[in-house]
XYZ file of C-alpha atoms in Angstrom:
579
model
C 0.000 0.000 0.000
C 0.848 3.771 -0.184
C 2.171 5.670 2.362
C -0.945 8.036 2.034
C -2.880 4.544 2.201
C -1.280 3.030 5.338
C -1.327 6.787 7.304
C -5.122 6.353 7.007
C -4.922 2.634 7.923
C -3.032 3.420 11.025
C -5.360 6.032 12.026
C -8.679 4.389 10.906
C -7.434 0.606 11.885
C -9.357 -1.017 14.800
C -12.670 -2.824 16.149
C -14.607 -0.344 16.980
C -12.507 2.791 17.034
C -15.389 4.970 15.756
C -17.320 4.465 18.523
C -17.063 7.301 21.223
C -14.292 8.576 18.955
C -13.905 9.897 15.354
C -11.223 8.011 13.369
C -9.313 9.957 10.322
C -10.441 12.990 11.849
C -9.652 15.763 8.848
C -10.502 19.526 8.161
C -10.121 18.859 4.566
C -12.296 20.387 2.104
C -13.744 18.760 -1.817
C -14.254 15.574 -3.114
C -17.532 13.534 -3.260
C -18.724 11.410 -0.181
C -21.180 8.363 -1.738
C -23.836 6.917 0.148
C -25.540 4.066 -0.375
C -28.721 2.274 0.996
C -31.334 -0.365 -0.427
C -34.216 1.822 1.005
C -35.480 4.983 -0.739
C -35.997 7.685 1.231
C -39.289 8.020 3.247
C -39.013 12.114 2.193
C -37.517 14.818 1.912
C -39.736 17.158 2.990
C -38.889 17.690 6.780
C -42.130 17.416 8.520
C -43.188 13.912 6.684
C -39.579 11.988 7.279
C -39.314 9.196 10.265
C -36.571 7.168 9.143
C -33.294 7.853 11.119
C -30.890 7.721 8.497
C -32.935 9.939 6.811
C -32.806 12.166 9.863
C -28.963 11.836 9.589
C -29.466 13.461 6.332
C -31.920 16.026 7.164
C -28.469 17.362 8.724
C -26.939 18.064 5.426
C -30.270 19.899 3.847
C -31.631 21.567 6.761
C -30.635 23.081 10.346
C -33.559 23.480 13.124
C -33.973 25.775 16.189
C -31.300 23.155 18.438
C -29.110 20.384 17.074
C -27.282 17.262 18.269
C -23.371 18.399 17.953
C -20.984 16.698 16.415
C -19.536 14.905 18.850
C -18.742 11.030 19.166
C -19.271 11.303 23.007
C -21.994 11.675 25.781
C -22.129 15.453 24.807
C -23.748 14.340 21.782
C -26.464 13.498 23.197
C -27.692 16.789 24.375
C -28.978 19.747 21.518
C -27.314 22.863 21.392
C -27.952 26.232 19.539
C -28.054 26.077 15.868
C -30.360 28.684 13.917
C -31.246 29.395 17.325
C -28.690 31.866 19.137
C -28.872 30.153 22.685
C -30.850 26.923 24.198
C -34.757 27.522 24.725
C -35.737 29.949 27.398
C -38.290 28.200 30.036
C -40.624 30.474 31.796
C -44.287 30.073 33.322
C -42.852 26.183 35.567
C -42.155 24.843 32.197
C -44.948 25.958 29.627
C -42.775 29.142 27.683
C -39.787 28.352 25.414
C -38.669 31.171 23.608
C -35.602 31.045 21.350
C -34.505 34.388 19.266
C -32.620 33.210 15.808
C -29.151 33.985 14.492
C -28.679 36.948 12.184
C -28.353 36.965 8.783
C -29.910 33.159 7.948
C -30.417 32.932 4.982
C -32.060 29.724 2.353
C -30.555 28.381 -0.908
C -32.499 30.716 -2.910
C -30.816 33.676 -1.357
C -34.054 34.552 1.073
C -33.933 35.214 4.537
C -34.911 32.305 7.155
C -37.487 34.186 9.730
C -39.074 33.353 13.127
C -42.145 32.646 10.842
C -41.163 30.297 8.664
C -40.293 27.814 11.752
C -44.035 28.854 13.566
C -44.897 27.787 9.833
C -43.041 24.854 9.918
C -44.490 23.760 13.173
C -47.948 24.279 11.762
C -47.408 22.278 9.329
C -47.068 19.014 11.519
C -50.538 19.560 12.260
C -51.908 18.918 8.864
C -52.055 15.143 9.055
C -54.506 14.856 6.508
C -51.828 16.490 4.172
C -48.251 15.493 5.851
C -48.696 11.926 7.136
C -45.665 10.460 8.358
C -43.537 12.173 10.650
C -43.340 12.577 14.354
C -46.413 14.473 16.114
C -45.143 15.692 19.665
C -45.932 19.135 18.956
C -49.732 18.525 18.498
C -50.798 17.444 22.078
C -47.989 20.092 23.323
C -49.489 23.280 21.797
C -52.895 22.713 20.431
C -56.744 23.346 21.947
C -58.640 20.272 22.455
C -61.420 22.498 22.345
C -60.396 24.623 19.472
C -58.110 21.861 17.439
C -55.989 23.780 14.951
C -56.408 22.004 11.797
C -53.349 23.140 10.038
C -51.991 25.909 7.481
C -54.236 24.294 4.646
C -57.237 24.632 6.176
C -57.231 27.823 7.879
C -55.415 31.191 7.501
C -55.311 31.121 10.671
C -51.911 31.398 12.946
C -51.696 28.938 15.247
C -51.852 30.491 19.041
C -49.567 28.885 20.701
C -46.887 30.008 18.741
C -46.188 33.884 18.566
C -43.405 35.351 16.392
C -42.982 38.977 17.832
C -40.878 39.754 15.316
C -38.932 38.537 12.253
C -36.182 36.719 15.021
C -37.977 35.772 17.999
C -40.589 32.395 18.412
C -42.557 31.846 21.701
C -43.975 28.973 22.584
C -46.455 28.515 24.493
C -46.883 24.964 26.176
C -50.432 23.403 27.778
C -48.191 21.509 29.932
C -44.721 21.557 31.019
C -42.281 19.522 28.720
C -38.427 18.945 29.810
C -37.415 17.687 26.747
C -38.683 20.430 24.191
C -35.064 21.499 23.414
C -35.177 17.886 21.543
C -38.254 18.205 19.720
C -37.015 21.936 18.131
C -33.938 19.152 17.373
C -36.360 17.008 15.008
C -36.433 17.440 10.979
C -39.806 18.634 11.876
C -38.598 22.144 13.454
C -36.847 22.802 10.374
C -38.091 26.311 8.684
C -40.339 26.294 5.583
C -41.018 29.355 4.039
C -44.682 29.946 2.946
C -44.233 31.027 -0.395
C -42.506 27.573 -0.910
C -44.694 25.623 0.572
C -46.507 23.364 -1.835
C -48.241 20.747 0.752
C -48.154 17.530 -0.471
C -46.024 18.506 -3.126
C -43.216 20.532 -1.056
C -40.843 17.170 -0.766
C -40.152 17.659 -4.675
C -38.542 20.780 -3.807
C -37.645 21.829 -0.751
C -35.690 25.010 0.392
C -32.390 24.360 2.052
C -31.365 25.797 5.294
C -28.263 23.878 5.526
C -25.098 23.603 3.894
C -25.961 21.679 1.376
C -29.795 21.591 -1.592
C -30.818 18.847 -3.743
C -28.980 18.914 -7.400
C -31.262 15.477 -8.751
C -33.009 13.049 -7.589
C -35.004 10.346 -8.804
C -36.528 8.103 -6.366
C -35.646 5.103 -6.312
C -32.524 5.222 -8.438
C -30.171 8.170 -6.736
C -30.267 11.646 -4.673
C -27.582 13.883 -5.493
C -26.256 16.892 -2.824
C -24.314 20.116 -3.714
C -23.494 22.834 -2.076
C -25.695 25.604 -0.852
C -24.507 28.913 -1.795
C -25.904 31.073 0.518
C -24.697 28.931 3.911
C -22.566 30.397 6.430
C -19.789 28.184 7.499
C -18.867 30.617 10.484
C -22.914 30.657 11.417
C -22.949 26.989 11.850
C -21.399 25.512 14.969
C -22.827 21.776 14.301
C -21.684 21.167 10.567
C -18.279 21.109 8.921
C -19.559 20.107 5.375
C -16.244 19.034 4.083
C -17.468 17.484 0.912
C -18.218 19.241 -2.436
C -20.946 16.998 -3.693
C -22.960 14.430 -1.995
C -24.279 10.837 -4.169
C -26.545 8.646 -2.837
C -27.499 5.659 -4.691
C -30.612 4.047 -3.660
C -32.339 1.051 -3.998
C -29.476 -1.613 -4.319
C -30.015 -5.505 -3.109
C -28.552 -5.754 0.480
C -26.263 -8.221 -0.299
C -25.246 -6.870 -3.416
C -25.021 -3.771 -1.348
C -21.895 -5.135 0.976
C -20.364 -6.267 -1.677
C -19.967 -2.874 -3.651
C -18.995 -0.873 -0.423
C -16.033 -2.991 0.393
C -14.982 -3.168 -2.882
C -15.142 0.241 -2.430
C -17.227 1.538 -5.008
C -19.332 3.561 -2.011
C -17.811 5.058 1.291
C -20.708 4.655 3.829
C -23.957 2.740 3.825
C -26.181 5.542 4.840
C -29.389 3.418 5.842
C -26.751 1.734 8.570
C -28.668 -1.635 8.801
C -25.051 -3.033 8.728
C -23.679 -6.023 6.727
C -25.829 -9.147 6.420
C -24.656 -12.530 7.667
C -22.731 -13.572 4.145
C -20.638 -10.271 4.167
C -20.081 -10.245 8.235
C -18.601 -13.434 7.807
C -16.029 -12.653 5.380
C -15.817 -9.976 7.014
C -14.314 -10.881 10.395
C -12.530 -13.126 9.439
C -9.946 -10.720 7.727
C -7.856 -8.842 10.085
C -7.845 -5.793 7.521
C -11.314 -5.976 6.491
C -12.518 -6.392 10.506
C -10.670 -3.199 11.328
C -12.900 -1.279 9.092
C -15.983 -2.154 11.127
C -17.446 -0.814 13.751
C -20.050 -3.129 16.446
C -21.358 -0.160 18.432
C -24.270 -0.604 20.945
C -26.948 1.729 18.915
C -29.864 1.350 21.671
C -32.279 -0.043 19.278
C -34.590 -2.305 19.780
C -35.327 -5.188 17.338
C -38.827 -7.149 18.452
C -41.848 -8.565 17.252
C -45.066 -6.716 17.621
C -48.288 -9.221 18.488
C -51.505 -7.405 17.328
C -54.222 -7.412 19.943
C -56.893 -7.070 17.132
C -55.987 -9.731 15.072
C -57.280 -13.320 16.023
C -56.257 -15.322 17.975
C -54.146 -12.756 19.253
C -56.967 -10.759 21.150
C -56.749 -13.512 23.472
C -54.260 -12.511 26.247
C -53.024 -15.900 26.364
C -52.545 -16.751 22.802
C -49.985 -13.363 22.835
C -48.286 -15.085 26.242
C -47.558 -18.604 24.215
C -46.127 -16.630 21.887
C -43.631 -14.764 24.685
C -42.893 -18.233 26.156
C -42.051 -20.496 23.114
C -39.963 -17.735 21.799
C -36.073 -19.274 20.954
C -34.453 -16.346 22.090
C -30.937 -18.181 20.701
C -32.266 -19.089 17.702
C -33.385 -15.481 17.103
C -30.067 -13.912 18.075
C -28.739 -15.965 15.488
C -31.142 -15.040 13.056
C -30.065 -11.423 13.936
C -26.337 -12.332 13.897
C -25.406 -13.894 16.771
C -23.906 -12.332 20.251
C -21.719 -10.270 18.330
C -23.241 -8.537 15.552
C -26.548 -9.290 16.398
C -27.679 -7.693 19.398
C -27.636 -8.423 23.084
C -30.416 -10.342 24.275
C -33.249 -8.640 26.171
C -36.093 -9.492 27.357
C -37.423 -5.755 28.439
C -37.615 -2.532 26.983
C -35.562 0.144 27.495
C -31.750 0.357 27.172
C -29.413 -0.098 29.680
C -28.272 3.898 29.027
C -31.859 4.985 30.089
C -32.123 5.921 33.907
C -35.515 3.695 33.608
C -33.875 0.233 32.688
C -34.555 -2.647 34.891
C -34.404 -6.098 34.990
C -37.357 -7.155 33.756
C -38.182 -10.614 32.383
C -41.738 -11.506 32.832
C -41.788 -14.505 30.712
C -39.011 -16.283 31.442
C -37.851 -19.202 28.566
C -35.554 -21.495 30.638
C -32.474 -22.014 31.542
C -30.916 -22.509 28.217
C -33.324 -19.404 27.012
C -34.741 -21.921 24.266
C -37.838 -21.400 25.143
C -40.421 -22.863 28.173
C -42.942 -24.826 26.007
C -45.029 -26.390 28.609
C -45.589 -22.718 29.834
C -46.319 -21.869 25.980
C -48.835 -25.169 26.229
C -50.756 -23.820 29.315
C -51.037 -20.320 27.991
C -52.804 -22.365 24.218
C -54.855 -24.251 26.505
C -56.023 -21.082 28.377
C -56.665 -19.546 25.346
C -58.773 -22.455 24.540
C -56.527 -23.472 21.615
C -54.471 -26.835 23.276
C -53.748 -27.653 19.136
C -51.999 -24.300 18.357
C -53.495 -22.220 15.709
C -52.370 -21.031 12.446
C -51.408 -17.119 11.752
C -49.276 -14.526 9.706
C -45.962 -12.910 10.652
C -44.912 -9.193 8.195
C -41.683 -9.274 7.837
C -39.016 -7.656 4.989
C -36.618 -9.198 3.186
C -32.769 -9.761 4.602
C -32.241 -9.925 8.840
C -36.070 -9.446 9.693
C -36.943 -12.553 7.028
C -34.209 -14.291 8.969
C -35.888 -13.433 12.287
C -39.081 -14.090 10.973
C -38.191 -17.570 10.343
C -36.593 -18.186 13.622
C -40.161 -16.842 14.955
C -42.017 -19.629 13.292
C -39.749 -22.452 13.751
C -40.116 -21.831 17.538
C -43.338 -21.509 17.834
C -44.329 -24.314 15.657
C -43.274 -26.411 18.092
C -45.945 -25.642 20.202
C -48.633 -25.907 17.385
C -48.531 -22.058 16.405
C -48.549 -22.197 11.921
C -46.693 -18.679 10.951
C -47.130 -17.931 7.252
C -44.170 -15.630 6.505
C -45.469 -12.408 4.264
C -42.933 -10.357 2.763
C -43.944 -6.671 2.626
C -42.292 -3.988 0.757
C -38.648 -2.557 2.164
C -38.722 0.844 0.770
C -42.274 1.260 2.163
C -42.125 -0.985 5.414
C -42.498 1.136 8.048
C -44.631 4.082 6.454
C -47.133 2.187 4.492
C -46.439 -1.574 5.426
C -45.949 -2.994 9.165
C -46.476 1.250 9.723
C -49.885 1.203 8.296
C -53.103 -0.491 10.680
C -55.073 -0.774 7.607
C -51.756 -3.051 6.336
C -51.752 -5.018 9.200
C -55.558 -5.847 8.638
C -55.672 -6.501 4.821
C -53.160 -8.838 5.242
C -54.118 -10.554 8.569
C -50.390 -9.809 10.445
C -51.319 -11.345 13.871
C -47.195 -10.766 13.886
C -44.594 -8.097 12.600
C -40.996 -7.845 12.929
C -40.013 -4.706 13.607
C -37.046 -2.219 15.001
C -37.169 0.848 16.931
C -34.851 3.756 18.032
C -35.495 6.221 20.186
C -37.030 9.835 18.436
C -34.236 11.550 21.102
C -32.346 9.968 24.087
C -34.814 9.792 26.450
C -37.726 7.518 28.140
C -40.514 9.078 26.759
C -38.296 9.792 23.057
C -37.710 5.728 23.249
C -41.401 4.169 24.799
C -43.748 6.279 24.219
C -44.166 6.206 20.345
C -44.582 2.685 20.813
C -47.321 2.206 23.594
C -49.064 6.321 23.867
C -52.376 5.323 22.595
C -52.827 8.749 21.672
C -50.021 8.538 19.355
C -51.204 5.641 16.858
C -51.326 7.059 13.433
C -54.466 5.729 11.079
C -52.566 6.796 8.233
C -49.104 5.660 7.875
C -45.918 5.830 9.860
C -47.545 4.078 12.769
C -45.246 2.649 15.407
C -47.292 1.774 17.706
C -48.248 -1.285 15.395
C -50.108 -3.137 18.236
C -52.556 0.022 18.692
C -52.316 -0.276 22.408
C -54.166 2.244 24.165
C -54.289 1.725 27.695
C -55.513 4.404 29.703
C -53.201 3.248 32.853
C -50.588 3.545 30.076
C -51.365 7.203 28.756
C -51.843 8.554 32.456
C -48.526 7.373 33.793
C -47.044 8.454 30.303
C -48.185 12.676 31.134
C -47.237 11.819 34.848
C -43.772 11.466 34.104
C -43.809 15.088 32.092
C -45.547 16.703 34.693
C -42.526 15.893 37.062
C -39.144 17.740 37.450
C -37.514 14.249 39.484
C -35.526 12.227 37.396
C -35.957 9.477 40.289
C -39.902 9.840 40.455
C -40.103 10.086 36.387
C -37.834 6.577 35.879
C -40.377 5.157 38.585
C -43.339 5.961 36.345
C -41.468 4.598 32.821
C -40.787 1.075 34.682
C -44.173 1.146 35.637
C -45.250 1.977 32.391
C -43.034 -1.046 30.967
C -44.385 -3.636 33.134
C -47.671 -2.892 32.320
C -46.861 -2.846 28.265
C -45.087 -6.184 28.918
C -48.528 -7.387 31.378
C -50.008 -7.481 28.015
C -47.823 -9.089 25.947
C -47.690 -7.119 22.839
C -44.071 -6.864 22.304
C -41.705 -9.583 22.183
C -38.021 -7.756 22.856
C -35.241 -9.636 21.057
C -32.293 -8.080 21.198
C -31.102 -4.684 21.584
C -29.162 -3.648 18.639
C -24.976 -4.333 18.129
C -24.851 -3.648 13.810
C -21.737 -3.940 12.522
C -21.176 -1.013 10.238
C -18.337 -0.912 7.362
C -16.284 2.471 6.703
C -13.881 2.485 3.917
C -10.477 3.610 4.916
C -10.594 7.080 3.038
C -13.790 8.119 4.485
C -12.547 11.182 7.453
C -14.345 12.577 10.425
C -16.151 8.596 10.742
C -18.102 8.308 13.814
C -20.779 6.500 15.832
C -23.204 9.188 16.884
C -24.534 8.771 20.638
C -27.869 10.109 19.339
C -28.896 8.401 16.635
C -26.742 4.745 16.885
C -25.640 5.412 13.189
C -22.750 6.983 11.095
C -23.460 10.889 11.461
C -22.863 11.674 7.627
C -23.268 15.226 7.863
C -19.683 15.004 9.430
C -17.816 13.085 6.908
C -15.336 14.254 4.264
C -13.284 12.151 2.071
C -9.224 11.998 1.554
C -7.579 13.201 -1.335
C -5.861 10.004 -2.128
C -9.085 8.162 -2.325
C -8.804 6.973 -6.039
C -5.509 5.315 -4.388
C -6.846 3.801 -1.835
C -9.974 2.437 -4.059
C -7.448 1.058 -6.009
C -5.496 -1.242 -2.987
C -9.476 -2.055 -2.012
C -9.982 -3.421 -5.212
C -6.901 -5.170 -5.688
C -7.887 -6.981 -2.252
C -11.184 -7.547 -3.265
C -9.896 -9.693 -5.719
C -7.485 -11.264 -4.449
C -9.776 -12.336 -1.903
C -12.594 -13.891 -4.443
C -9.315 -16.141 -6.398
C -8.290 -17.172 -2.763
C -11.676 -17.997 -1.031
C -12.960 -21.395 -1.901
């Protein structure tokens, strides 16, 4: 190798050195960073977007009120100011956030960012009807149950909560307090749309860019293609370096096919960072070169099968419990990768970085964690079903088909049929296992499923999941079971309504033993990917908030072409060598 080559080797070598730490960190500017992922995008219009890599890229297009820094360490886990000149200031116990904007913002059409365009922005997330598909904290936070506000397309309206004394200054104004608001003006959904751009529906197609970087193509599907933004302010944005030039993403490629172009090095990052499936982790780490490109970080997700209440048999208690009890929880690590890549086993909710986690294992599955069937037995016999029962498990193709599998061979041996239905991957959790009227058409008693946390925090990890108030009838639904317990939803506004951290983590484990008293989610494992980062790639880190590769951050060396070269070379030596 070159000596440009084996200087980024040396500093980018090692098991997990991008987690809690950049590795090739860089201040050089140019080149082109490519992306790659095998879903499309869910959108690009900032109010409608819920995937988290997507969110990752949000960071190149568009800045909001408060951002997560870059930073590969705990402090990346709390917002700072980034249109916004200084955090949120809280008046009235809780209720008031004001923030007062930066000077001279300005979009990539040249036009100035005002306090208006985010109270716009924020007004949008009301129109459901219009922008399904995106996070909705904002609407119980600052609308009238008696007076709903039915969004900017339906009234001319301002919505009250939201004042904009003048051209730099938004006040919010809360109907209860709300700790963690500095995270939700964090979201893709704080990010400002100016009303003469906004097309509704239609905006996605061409959004205005706050950020340092505006859409130059895209076709979805096939590619999305970045360049720079003209009119952004390097020295008036303390989150983003934006070291590249030009941004490619290419979009829609085969998994495996996937793992094998980005360590041949025709990409630099996988940008959906769902990690490398079981054929490429095993060539993988098994070469000492190869395995210290990769990074195993604990993201805090949670991979687990969701058991719908309203499909039969499930809306039997018991038939939901047999499930729980003849789970294989080996057997499904392995289908997720094994101890390694594939997650830790849980068997509750919440991650061990969460004040709130506790030990937790209602349904216990042995000893040898294979499963308890004669538990599994009595809980089909209390269900009045002693034969089993036959059913249908949603699932997408690559590790949640694998898991999906595992799910049905351990339950069949307790009688339980699982038909395995395959639903769309580029549409899986807006309009597939996302979607109730999905789950009914199709009769998914089951669905394998992931979750992250929305920001780092009990209510930003659980309560999407399990607020009954937050099940969405028209796409992007994650709380796929549609639970909506009102013991649930109390406890959930108890623990906002508090200042204690100690009092609030006593309500969320309360909360999580009664989600797991009814025995809608099955917790598998909590996430360990193992992400690939080509040895040119700078700036490459693990960040704390979103258990992914923060993009936004990433530049690429000069000798790349070089070092694509030596990648290739090994690539092929590799395929004459391997049997």
């Amino acid at each position: 190798m070159s000596t440009g080559t084996e200087r980024l080797t040396r500093a980018g070598a090692g098991w997990n050195a991008a987690v809690g730490a950049a590795v090739n960190p860089s201040t050089a500017r140019g080149g082109t960073l490519r992306l790659v992922s095998s879903a499309d995008v869910d959108s690009l219009d900032p109010a409608r977007t819920y995937y988290v890599w997507v969110w990752l890229l949000q960071r190149m297009l568009n800045r909001t009120l408060m951002a997560y820094p870059t930073d590969a360490g705990p402090a990346g886990l709390v917002p700072v100011p980034d249109l916004a000149e200084g955090p949120g200031q809280v008046g009235d116990g809780g209720r008031t956030w004001t923030y007062r904007l930066r000077p001279g913002l300005r979009y990539d059409d040249g036009s100035p960012i005002t306090s208006d365009d985010v109270r716009n922005a924020v007004q949008r997330v009301f129109a459901q009807d219009v922008l399904p598909g995106g996070p909705t904290y904002l609407i119980p936070l600052l609308d009238d149950p008696a007076h709903p506000y039915p969004g900017p397309y339906r009234t001319d309206e301002p919505l009250e909560s939201v004042r904009t004394p003048d051209d730099r200054t938004i006040v919010f104004r809360l109907r209860r307090p709300f700790s963690d608001f500095d995270h939700l003006m964090a979201q893709p959904a704080a990010a400002p749309v100016p009303r003469r751009a906004d097309l509704g529906a239609e905006y996605g197609e061409n959004p205005r860019s706050s950020g340092p970087y505006r859409i130059a193509a895209h076709r979805p599907g096939r590619f999305l293609h970045l360049e720079r933004n003209p009119y952004w302010d390097r020295a008036g944005d303390p989150v983003r370096p934006a070291l590249p030039d030009r941004v490619e993403l290419t979009i829609g490629v085969d998994v495996d096919e996937l793992d094998r172009r980005l360590i041949a090095g025709e990409f630099d990052i996988n940008l959906e960072g769902r990690g490398l499936q079981h054929a490429a982790q095993s060539r993988v780490t098994a070469d000492g070169v190869l395995r210290s490109r990769t990074d195993n970080p604990r993201t805090s997700f949670l991979h687990f099968v969701s058991i719908q209440p309203h499909v039969p048999p499930f809306d039997d208690v018991h038939a939901r419990r047999a499930v729980h009890y003849a789970a294989d929880k080996i057997l499904l690590q392995q289908a997720r990768g094994g101890p390694v890549t594939g997650g830790d086993l849980t068997t509750a909710l919440f991650p061990p970085r969460l004040p709130a986690h506790q030990a937790l294992d209602p349904y216990p599955t042995g000893p040898d964690l294979r499963g308890d069937l004669d538990a599994a037995r009595a809980e089909l016999a209390a269900a009045g079903l002693p034969d089993g029962f036959e059913a249908v498990i949603g699932t997408q193709r690559g590790k949640f088909r694998l898991v999906a599998d595992a799910v049905a061979e351990s339950v069949a041996r307790v009688g339980i049929r699982l038909t395995v239905k395959e639903l769309d991957v580029a549409s899986y959790f807006s309009l597939g296992a996302g979607h109730p009227d999905t789950i009914r058409k199709h009769g998914l008693g089951l669905v394998v499923t992931d979750w992250g946390a929305d920001f780092p925090t009990e209510y930003g990890f659980l309560a999407p999941l399990v607020d009954g108030r937050q099940i969405r009838r028209n796409g992007g639904n994650w709380n796929i079971s549609e639970l909506d317990d009102p013991r649930v939803n109390d406890l959930v506004d108890r623990s906002l309504h508090t200042t204690d951290p100690t009092e609030r983590a006593r309500h969320w484990r309360e909360i999580e033993r009664l989600v797991m008293d009814h025995a809608v989610i099955l917790p598998l494992v909590h996430d360990k990917t193992l992400h690939f980062r080509n040895p040119w790639v700078t700036n490459v880190y693990v960040h704390p908030a979103f258990g992914l590769y923060d993009v936004q951050a990433m530049g690429v060396a000069p000798d790349r072409a070089e070092n694509t070269e030596n990648t290739e070379s090994t690539e092929s030596t590799d395929r004459e060598t391997t049997p």
